[in-house]
Coordinates of C-alpha atoms in Angstrom, one line a residue:
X1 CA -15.3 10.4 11.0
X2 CA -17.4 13.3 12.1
X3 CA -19.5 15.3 14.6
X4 CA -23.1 15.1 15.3
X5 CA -24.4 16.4 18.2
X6 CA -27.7 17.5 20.0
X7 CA -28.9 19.7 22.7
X8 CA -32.3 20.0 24.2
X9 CA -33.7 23.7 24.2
X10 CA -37.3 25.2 26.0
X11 CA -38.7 24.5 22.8
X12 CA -37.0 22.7 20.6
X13 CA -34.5 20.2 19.4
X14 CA -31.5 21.3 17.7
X15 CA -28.7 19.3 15.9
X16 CA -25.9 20.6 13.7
X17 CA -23.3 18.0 11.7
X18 CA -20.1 18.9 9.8
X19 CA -19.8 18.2 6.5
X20 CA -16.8 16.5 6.1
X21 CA -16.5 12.8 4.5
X22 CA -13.0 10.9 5.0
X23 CA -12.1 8.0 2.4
X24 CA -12.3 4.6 3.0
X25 CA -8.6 4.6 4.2
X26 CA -8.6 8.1 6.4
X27 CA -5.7 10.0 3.7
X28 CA -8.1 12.0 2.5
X29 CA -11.3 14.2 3.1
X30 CA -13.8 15.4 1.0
X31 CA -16.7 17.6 1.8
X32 CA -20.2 16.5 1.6
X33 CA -22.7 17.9 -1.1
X34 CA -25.8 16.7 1.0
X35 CA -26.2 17.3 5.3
X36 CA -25.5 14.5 7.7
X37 CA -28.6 16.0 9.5
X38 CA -32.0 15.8 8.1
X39 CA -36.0 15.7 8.9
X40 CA -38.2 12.9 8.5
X41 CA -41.8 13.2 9.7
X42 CA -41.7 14.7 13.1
X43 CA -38.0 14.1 13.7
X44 CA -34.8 15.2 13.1
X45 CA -31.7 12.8 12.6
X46 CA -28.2 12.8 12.0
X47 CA -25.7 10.1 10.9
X48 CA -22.5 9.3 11.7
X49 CA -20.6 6.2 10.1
X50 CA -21.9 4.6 6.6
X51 CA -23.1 7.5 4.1
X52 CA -25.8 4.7 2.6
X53 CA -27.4 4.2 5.8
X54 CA -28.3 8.1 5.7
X55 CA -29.5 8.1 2.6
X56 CA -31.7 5.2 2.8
X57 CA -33.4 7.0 6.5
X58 CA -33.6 10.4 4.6
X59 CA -35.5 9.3 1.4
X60 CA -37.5 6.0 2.1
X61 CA -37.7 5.2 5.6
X62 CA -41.3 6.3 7.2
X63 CA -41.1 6.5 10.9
X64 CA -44.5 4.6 12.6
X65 CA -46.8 6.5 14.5
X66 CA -46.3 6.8 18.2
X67 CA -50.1 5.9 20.1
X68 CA -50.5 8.6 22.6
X69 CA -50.3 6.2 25.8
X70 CA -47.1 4.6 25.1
X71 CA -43.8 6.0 26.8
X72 CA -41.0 7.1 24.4
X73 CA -38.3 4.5 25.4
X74 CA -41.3 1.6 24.8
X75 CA -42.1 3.1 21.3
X76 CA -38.5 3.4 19.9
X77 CA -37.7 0.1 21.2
X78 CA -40.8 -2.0 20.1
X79 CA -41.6 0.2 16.9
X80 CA -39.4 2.2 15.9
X81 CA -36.1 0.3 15.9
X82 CA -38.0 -2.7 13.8
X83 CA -39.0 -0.7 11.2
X84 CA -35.3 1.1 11.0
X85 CA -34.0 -2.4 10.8
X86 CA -36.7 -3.1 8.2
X87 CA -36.0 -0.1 6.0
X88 CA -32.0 -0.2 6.5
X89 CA -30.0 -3.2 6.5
X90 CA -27.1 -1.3 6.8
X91 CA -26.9 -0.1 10.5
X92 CA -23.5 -1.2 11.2
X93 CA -20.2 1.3 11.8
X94 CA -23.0 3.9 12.1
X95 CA -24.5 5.4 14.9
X96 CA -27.9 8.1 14.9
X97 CA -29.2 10.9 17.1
X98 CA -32.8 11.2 16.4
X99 CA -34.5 13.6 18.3
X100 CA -38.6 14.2 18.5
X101 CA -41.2 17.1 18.4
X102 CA -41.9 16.1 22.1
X103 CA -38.1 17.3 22.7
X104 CA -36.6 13.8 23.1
X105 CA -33.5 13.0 22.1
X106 CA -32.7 9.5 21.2
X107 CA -28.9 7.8 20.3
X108 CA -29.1 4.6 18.1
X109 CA -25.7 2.6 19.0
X110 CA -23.5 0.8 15.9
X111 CA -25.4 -2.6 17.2
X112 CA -29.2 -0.8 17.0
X113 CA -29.7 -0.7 20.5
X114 CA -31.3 2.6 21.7
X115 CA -30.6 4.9 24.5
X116 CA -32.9 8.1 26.0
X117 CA -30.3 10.6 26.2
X118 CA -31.3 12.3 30.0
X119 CA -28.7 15.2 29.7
X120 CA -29.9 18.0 27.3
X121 CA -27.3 17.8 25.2
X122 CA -25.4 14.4 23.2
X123 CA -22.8 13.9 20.6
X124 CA -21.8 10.9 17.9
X125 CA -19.4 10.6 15.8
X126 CA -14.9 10.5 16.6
X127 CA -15.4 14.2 16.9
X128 CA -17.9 13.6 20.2
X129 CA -15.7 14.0 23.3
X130 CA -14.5 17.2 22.4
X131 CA -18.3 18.4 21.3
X132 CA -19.3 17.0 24.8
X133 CA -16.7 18.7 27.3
X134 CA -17.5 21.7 25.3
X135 CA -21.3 21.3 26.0
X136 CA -20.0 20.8 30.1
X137 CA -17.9 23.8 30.0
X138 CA -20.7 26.1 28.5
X139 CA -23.3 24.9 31.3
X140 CA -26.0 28.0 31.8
X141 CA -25.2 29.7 28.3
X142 CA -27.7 29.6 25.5
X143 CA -28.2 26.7 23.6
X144 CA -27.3 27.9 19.8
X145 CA -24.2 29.1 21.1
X146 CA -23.5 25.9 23.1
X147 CA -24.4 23.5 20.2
X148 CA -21.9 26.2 18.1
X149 CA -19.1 26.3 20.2
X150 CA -19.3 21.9 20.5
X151 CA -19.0 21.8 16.7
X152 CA -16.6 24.8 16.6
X153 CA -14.1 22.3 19.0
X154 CA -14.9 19.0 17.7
X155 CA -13.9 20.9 14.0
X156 CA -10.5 22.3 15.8
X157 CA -9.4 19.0 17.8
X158 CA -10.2 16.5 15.3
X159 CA -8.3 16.4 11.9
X160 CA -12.1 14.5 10.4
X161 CA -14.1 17.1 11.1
X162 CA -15.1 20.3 8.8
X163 CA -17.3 23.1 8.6
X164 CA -19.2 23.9 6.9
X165 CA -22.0 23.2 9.6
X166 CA -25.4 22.0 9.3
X167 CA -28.0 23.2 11.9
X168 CA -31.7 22.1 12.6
X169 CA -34.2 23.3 14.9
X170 CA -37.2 20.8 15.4
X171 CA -39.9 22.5 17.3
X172 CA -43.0 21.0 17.3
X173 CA -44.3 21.2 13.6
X174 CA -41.7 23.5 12.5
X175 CA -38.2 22.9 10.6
X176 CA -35.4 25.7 10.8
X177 CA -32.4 25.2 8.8
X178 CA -29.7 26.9 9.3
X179 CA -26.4 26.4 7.3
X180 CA -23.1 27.9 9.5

């Protein structure tokens, strides 16, 4: 149970997760030592569903290089998803945003199948409807305050969801972290 979620700036990439991790059973909640977003190479993901599966993306999964001619959608599909699959045999009850120094954002479903997200914004997680009618209702507003104020209502309207919040900015080359 949680809330990742994604919106596309000029620029950049950002994606902020809560921090909160419910038992096996849903009675309780603890909060999470380590963030449910993270960088590896030149991208920026963020889990929702099995802790494990994180872990193994974060510290041994090495993304393959894109080749310059080959569209985004192609790559993830024909070399980027085998090599997730490869790495992490444990892909399901989770779901990933992944998004890309070129700006793209990218949601991995439960089964591994892998959508381009065309809106600038996206959300995962049982906290995602309310982070996405928030991104709707803030249409026009600026994008750290938008990406805020989805977290900010997922984190009121759903009882598995907690701050504190865990920010990235992925713009080009650069990593911001920002911890809300």
């Amino acid at each position: 149970m949680t809330i990742v979620a994604a919106i596309r700036t000029t620029e950049s990439v950002l994606m902020g997760a809560d921090s909160a991790l419910s038992t096996n059973n849903n009675t309780g909640l603890r909060l999470l030592a380590h963030p449910k977003v993270f960088r590896v190479g030149g991208y920026v993901f963020g889990v929702s569903g099995n802790p494990l599966f994180a872990q193994m993306l974060q510290f041994g999964f090495a993304p393959p290089q894109r080749p310059d001619e080959m569209p985004w959608l192609e790559f993830m599909m024909m070399n980027f998803l085998p090599a997730v699959a490869q790495r992490c045999v444990q892909i399901k009850n989770s779901q990933i945003l992944i998004g890309t120094e070129a700006r793209e954002i990218f949601r991995m479903g439960e089964d591994g199948h892998i959508v381009q997200v065309s809106d600038d914004y996206t959300a995962i997680g049982s906290g995602s409807h309310f982070a996405l009618g928030s991104f709707h209702s803030t249409e026009g507003q600026e994008p750290r305050q938008r990406l805020m104020k989805a977290l900010e209502a997922a984190a009121y309207l759903d009882p598995y969801v907690r701050p504190p919040f865990t920010v990235l900015e992925l713009a080009g080359d650069d990593l911001i972290k920002t911890l809300l």
